Amino acid sequence: MAKSGGDKNGRSQLLEKIQQAQQRGLPAEEDECVVLFVDIVGYSKYASKHTDEEALEMVRRVEGAARDLIAEGGGRVVMTAGDAIMACWQSKELLPKAVQQAMAMMDKLKLDNAKRRRPEHIRVRVGIHCGTVMRLQDGDLIGHAVN
C-alpha cells in the first residue's frame, strides 16, 4: 500500500526527491494539488485488433472530450502517454471542480458513444488524487499523489 504524501515518511521521501532533482539542475518545488488520471478500458486489446489509425482515432476522441473540459475547469493537462491522460488543478480546494469536469467528460463520451456502433464505444477509467507532489520545472509531477 502506498503511503500518503501527507505522512511523515512520505513527506521526507518527497523532500529527498526534490533535493535530488535540484542537485541534477532540475528546479523543483513542493506543491499541493488535485491530480486526475484517465485511461481507456481495453485499449491495448482494441489496438492489437485494429489499425493504428483506428486506435489513434479512439485516443483522439477521449482527448477531445477531456482537454477542453479540463481547461474550462481551471486544470491543465500535464501529459499524455498512449491512451492515458494526466491533468492537475493547482489547489486541493479545486477537487469538486475536478470531479465535476471528470463527470462531464464521461457524459460527453456517453453522448459520443450513442452515435456509434457498439464496437466503437469507449469506456474510460478515471482516478482522482489529492496531495503533495513535486512539480518539476518542465511542469511534470512526481510523488505519492501521482502514483
PDB file of C-alpha atoms in Angstrom:
ATOM      1  CA  MET A   1       0.000   0.000   0.000  1.00  0.00           C
ATOM      2  CA  ALA A   2       1.378   3.388  -0.994  1.00  0.00           C
ATOM      3  CA  LYS A   3       1.978   5.880   1.755  1.00  0.00           C
ATOM      4  CA  SER A   4       0.119   9.142   1.663  1.00  0.00           C
ATOM      5  CA  GLY A   5       2.129  12.179   0.654  1.00  0.00           C
ATOM      6  CA  GLY A   6       0.912  13.725   3.901  1.00  0.00           C
ATOM      7  CA  ASP A   7       2.524  11.192   6.263  1.00  0.00           C
ATOM      8  CA  LYS A   8       5.903  11.858   7.849  1.00  0.00           C
ATOM      9  CA  ASN A   9       7.844   9.213   5.875  1.00  0.00           C
ATOM     10  CA  GLY A  10       6.143  10.119   2.581  1.00  0.00           C
ATOM     11  CA  ARG A  11       6.936  13.801   3.100  1.00  0.00           C
ATOM     12  CA  SER A  12      10.601  13.117   3.829  1.00  0.00           C
ATOM     13  CA  GLN A  13      10.845  10.952   0.688  1.00  0.00           C
ATOM     14  CA  LEU A  14       9.286  13.739  -1.366  1.00  0.00           C
ATOM     15  CA  LEU A  15      11.684  16.330   0.047  1.00  0.00           C
ATOM     16  CA  GLU A  16      14.582  13.991  -0.735  1.00  0.00           C
ATOM     17  CA  LYS A  17      13.377  13.692  -4.353  1.00  0.00           C
ATOM     18  CA  ILE A  18      13.158  17.473  -4.610  1.00  0.00           C
ATOM     19  CA  GLN A  19      16.735  17.831  -3.351  1.00  0.00           C
ATOM     20  CA  GLN A  20      17.966  15.169  -5.799  1.00  0.00           C
ATOM     21  CA  ALA A  21      16.229  16.884  -8.705  1.00  0.00           C
ATOM     22  CA  GLN A  22      17.667  20.252  -7.734  1.00  0.00           C
ATOM     23  CA  GLN A  23      21.181  18.745  -7.423  1.00  0.00           C
ATOM     24  CA  ARG A  24      20.826  17.497 -11.007  1.00  0.00           C
ATOM     25  CA  GLY A  25      19.923  21.029 -12.086  1.00  0.00           C
ATOM     26  CA  LEU A  26      16.186  20.353 -12.341  1.00  0.00           C
ATOM     27  CA  PRO A  27      14.379  23.084 -10.436  1.00  0.00           C
ATOM     28  CA  ALA A  28      11.534  21.553  -8.469  1.00  0.00           C
ATOM     29  CA  GLU A  29       9.122  22.653  -5.811  1.00  0.00           C
ATOM     30  CA  GLU A  30       6.667  21.006  -3.481  1.00  0.00           C
ATOM     31  CA  ASP A  31       3.018  21.678  -4.254  1.00  0.00           C
ATOM     32  CA  GLU A  32      -0.448  20.589  -3.118  1.00  0.00           C
ATOM     33  CA  CYS A  33      -2.825  19.792  -5.943  1.00  0.00           C
ATOM     34  CA  VAL A  34      -5.537  17.581  -7.409  1.00  0.00           C
ATOM     35  CA  VAL A  35      -4.323  15.029  -9.957  1.00  0.00           C
ATOM     36  CA  LEU A  36      -6.684  13.406 -12.474  1.00  0.00           C
ATOM     37  CA  PHE A  37      -5.908  10.273 -14.469  1.00  0.00           C
ATOM     38  CA  VAL A  38      -7.910   8.947 -17.396  1.00  0.00           C
ATOM     39  CA  ASP A  39      -7.293   5.819 -19.435  1.00  0.00           C
ATOM     40  CA  ILE A  40      -9.306   3.836 -21.966  1.00  0.00           C
ATOM     41  CA  VAL A  41     -10.671   0.482 -20.803  1.00  0.00           C
ATOM     42  CA  GLY A  42      -9.500  -2.313 -23.136  1.00  0.00           C
ATOM     43  CA  TYR A  43      -7.340  -0.042 -25.278  1.00  0.00           C
ATOM     44  CA  SER A  44      -4.419  -2.469 -25.693  1.00  0.00           C
ATOM     45  CA  LYS A  45      -6.730  -5.239 -26.859  1.00  0.00           C
ATOM     46  CA  TYR A  46      -8.541  -2.847 -29.205  1.00  0.00           C
ATOM     47  CA  ALA A  47      -5.263  -1.541 -30.643  1.00  0.00           C
ATOM     48  CA  SER A  48      -3.976  -5.071 -31.260  1.00  0.00           C
ATOM     49  CA  LYS A  49      -7.039  -5.902 -33.379  1.00  0.00           C
ATOM     50  CA  HIS A  50      -7.396  -2.637 -35.308  1.00  0.00           C
ATOM     51  CA  THR A  51      -5.274  -0.409 -37.493  1.00  0.00           C
ATOM     52  CA  ASP A  52      -3.018   2.232 -35.964  1.00  0.00           C
ATOM     53  CA  GLU A  53      -5.308   4.874 -37.448  1.00  0.00           C
ATOM     54  CA  GLU A  54      -8.379   3.375 -35.733  1.00  0.00           C
ATOM     55  CA  ALA A  55      -6.541   3.172 -32.412  1.00  0.00           C
ATOM     56  CA  LEU A  56      -5.359   6.772 -32.778  1.00  0.00           C
ATOM     57  CA  GLU A  57      -8.916   7.882 -33.534  1.00  0.00           C
ATOM     58  CA  MET A  58     -10.062   6.341 -30.245  1.00  0.00           C
ATOM     59  CA  VAL A  59      -7.358   8.241 -28.333  1.00  0.00           C
ATOM     60  CA  ARG A  60      -8.287  11.466 -30.122  1.00  0.00           C
ATOM     61  CA  ARG A  61     -11.947  11.044 -29.162  1.00  0.00           C
ATOM     62  CA  VAL A  62     -11.026  10.767 -25.480  1.00  0.00           C
ATOM     63  CA  GLU A  63      -8.550  13.637 -25.632  1.00  0.00           C
ATOM     64  CA  GLY A  64     -11.165  15.728 -27.443  1.00  0.00           C
ATOM     65  CA  ALA A  65     -13.667  15.068 -24.668  1.00  0.00           C
ATOM     66  CA  ALA A  66     -11.119  15.750 -21.921  1.00  0.00           C
ATOM     67  CA  ARG A  67      -8.815  18.622 -22.884  1.00  0.00           C
ATOM     68  CA  ASP A  68     -11.370  21.433 -23.220  1.00  0.00           C
ATOM     69  CA  LEU A  69     -13.261  20.377 -20.097  1.00  0.00           C
ATOM     70  CA  ILE A  70     -10.062  20.198 -18.060  1.00  0.00           C
ATOM     71  CA  ALA A  71      -9.041  23.695 -19.209  1.00  0.00           C
ATOM     72  CA  GLU A  72     -12.549  25.116 -18.689  1.00  0.00           C
ATOM     73  CA  GLY A  73     -12.452  23.760 -15.144  1.00  0.00           C
ATOM     74  CA  GLY A  74      -9.192  25.512 -14.328  1.00  0.00           C
ATOM     75  CA  GLY A  75      -6.980  22.450 -14.774  1.00  0.00           C
ATOM     76  CA  ARG A  76      -4.191  21.671 -17.186  1.00  0.00           C
ATOM     77  CA  VAL A  77      -3.094  18.547 -18.996  1.00  0.00           C
ATOM     78  CA  VAL A  78       0.302  17.602 -17.588  1.00  0.00           C
ATOM     79  CA  MET A  79       0.998  14.785 -20.025  1.00  0.00           C
ATOM     80  CA  THR A  80      -0.429  12.092 -22.237  1.00  0.00           C
ATOM     81  CA  ALA A  81       1.060   8.648 -22.794  1.00  0.00           C
ATOM     82  CA  GLY A  82      -0.638   6.318 -25.230  1.00  0.00           C
ATOM     83  CA  ASP A  83      -4.262   6.172 -24.107  1.00  0.00           C
ATOM     84  CA  ALA A  84      -3.631   7.882 -20.754  1.00  0.00           C
ATOM     85  CA  ILE A  85      -4.072  11.492 -19.695  1.00  0.00           C
ATOM     86  CA  MET A  86      -2.743  13.087 -16.513  1.00  0.00           C
ATOM     87  CA  ALA A  87      -4.088  16.506 -15.541  1.00  0.00           C
ATOM     88  CA  CYS A  88      -3.848  18.665 -12.434  1.00  0.00           C
ATOM     89  CA  TRP A  89      -5.569  21.501 -10.607  1.00  0.00           C
ATOM     90  CA  GLN A  90      -3.372  23.878  -8.595  1.00  0.00           C
ATOM     91  CA  SER A  91      -5.172  23.554  -5.286  1.00  0.00           C
ATOM     92  CA  LYS A  92      -6.860  20.834  -3.248  1.00  0.00           C
ATOM     93  CA  GLU A  93      -9.806  23.226  -2.915  1.00  0.00           C
ATOM     94  CA  LEU A  94     -10.471  22.613  -6.623  1.00  0.00           C
ATOM     95  CA  LEU A  95     -11.292  18.939  -6.018  1.00  0.00           C
ATOM     96  CA  PRO A  96     -15.050  19.490  -6.576  1.00  0.00           C
ATOM     97  CA  LYS A  97     -14.286  21.186  -9.909  1.00  0.00           C
ATOM     98  CA  ALA A  98     -12.006  18.319 -10.979  1.00  0.00           C
ATOM     99  CA  VAL A  99     -14.722  15.778 -10.142  1.00  0.00           C
ATOM    100  CA  GLN A 100     -17.322  17.865 -11.984  1.00  0.00           C
ATOM    101  CA  GLN A 101     -15.130  18.074 -15.090  1.00  0.00           C
ATOM    102  CA  ALA A 102     -14.381  14.317 -14.994  1.00  0.00           C
ATOM    103  CA  MET A 103     -18.104  13.562 -14.847  1.00  0.00           C
ATOM    104  CA  ALA A 104     -18.775  15.992 -17.702  1.00  0.00           C
ATOM    105  CA  MET A 105     -16.096  14.215 -19.759  1.00  0.00           C
ATOM    106  CA  MET A 106     -17.758  10.844 -19.143  1.00  0.00           C
ATOM    107  CA  ASP A 107     -21.131  12.348 -20.126  1.00  0.00           C
ATOM    108  CA  LYS A 108     -19.579  13.733 -23.316  1.00  0.00           C
ATOM    109  CA  LEU A 109     -18.177  10.291 -24.167  1.00  0.00           C
ATOM    110  CA  LYS A 110     -21.558   8.702 -23.456  1.00  0.00           C
ATOM    111  CA  LEU A 111     -23.186  11.054 -25.976  1.00  0.00           C
ATOM    112  CA  ASP A 112     -20.442  10.269 -28.483  1.00  0.00           C
ATOM    113  CA  ASN A 113     -20.969   6.529 -27.929  1.00  0.00           C
ATOM    114  CA  ALA A 114     -24.714   6.902 -28.603  1.00  0.00           C
ATOM    115  CA  LYS A 115     -23.883   8.000 -32.162  1.00  0.00           C
ATOM    116  CA  ARG A 116     -21.717   4.946 -32.868  1.00  0.00           C
ATOM    117  CA  ARG A 117     -21.942   1.194 -33.305  1.00  0.00           C
ATOM    118  CA  ARG A 118     -21.297  -0.847 -30.160  1.00  0.00           C
ATOM    119  CA  PRO A 119     -17.735  -1.941 -31.123  1.00  0.00           C
ATOM    120  CA  GLU A 120     -16.740   1.738 -31.353  1.00  0.00           C
ATOM    121  CA  HIS A 121     -17.960   2.615 -27.840  1.00  0.00           C
ATOM    122  CA  ILE A 122     -15.360   3.953 -25.451  1.00  0.00           C
ATOM    123  CA  ARG A 123     -15.254   3.328 -21.719  1.00  0.00           C
ATOM    124  CA  VAL A 124     -12.733   5.105 -19.530  1.00  0.00           C
ATOM    125  CA  ARG A 125     -11.357   4.711 -16.031  1.00  0.00           C
ATOM    126  CA  VAL A 126     -10.875   7.874 -14.024  1.00  0.00           C
ATOM    127  CA  GLY A 127      -8.796   8.301 -10.871  1.00  0.00           C
ATOM    128  CA  ILE A 128      -8.563  11.494  -8.841  1.00  0.00           C
ATOM    129  CA  HIS A 129      -5.998  12.034  -6.085  1.00  0.00           C
ATOM    130  CA  CYS A 130      -5.253  14.968  -3.790  1.00  0.00           C
ATOM    131  CA  GLY A 131      -1.953  15.543  -2.110  1.00  0.00           C
ATOM    132  CA  THR A 132       1.591  16.735  -2.162  1.00  0.00           C
ATOM    133  CA  VAL A 133       3.557  16.444  -5.380  1.00  0.00           C
ATOM    134  CA  MET A 134       6.900  17.582  -6.658  1.00  0.00           C
ATOM    135  CA  ARG A 135       6.415  19.925  -9.598  1.00  0.00           C
ATOM    136  CA  LEU A 136       9.397  19.941 -11.935  1.00  0.00           C
ATOM    137  CA  GLN A 137      10.338  22.998 -13.965  1.00  0.00           C
ATOM    138  CA  ASP A 138       9.028  21.341 -17.149  1.00  0.00           C
ATOM    139  CA  GLY A 139       5.598  21.029 -15.490  1.00  0.00           C
ATOM    140  CA  ASP A 140       5.773  17.281 -14.853  1.00  0.00           C
ATOM    141  CA  LEU A 141       4.607  15.965 -11.487  1.00  0.00           C
ATOM    142  CA  ILE A 142       6.007  13.194  -9.332  1.00  0.00           C
ATOM    143  CA  GLY A 143       5.149  11.982  -5.855  1.00  0.00           C
ATOM    144  CA  HIS A 144       2.659   9.841  -3.959  1.00  0.00           C
ATOM    145  CA  ALA A 145      -0.397  11.686  -5.251  1.00  0.00           C
ATOM    146  CA  VAL A 146       0.724  10.833  -8.785  1.00  0.00           C
ATOM    147  CA  ASN A 147       1.378   7.158  -8.091  1.00  0.00           C
TER     148      ASN A 147
END
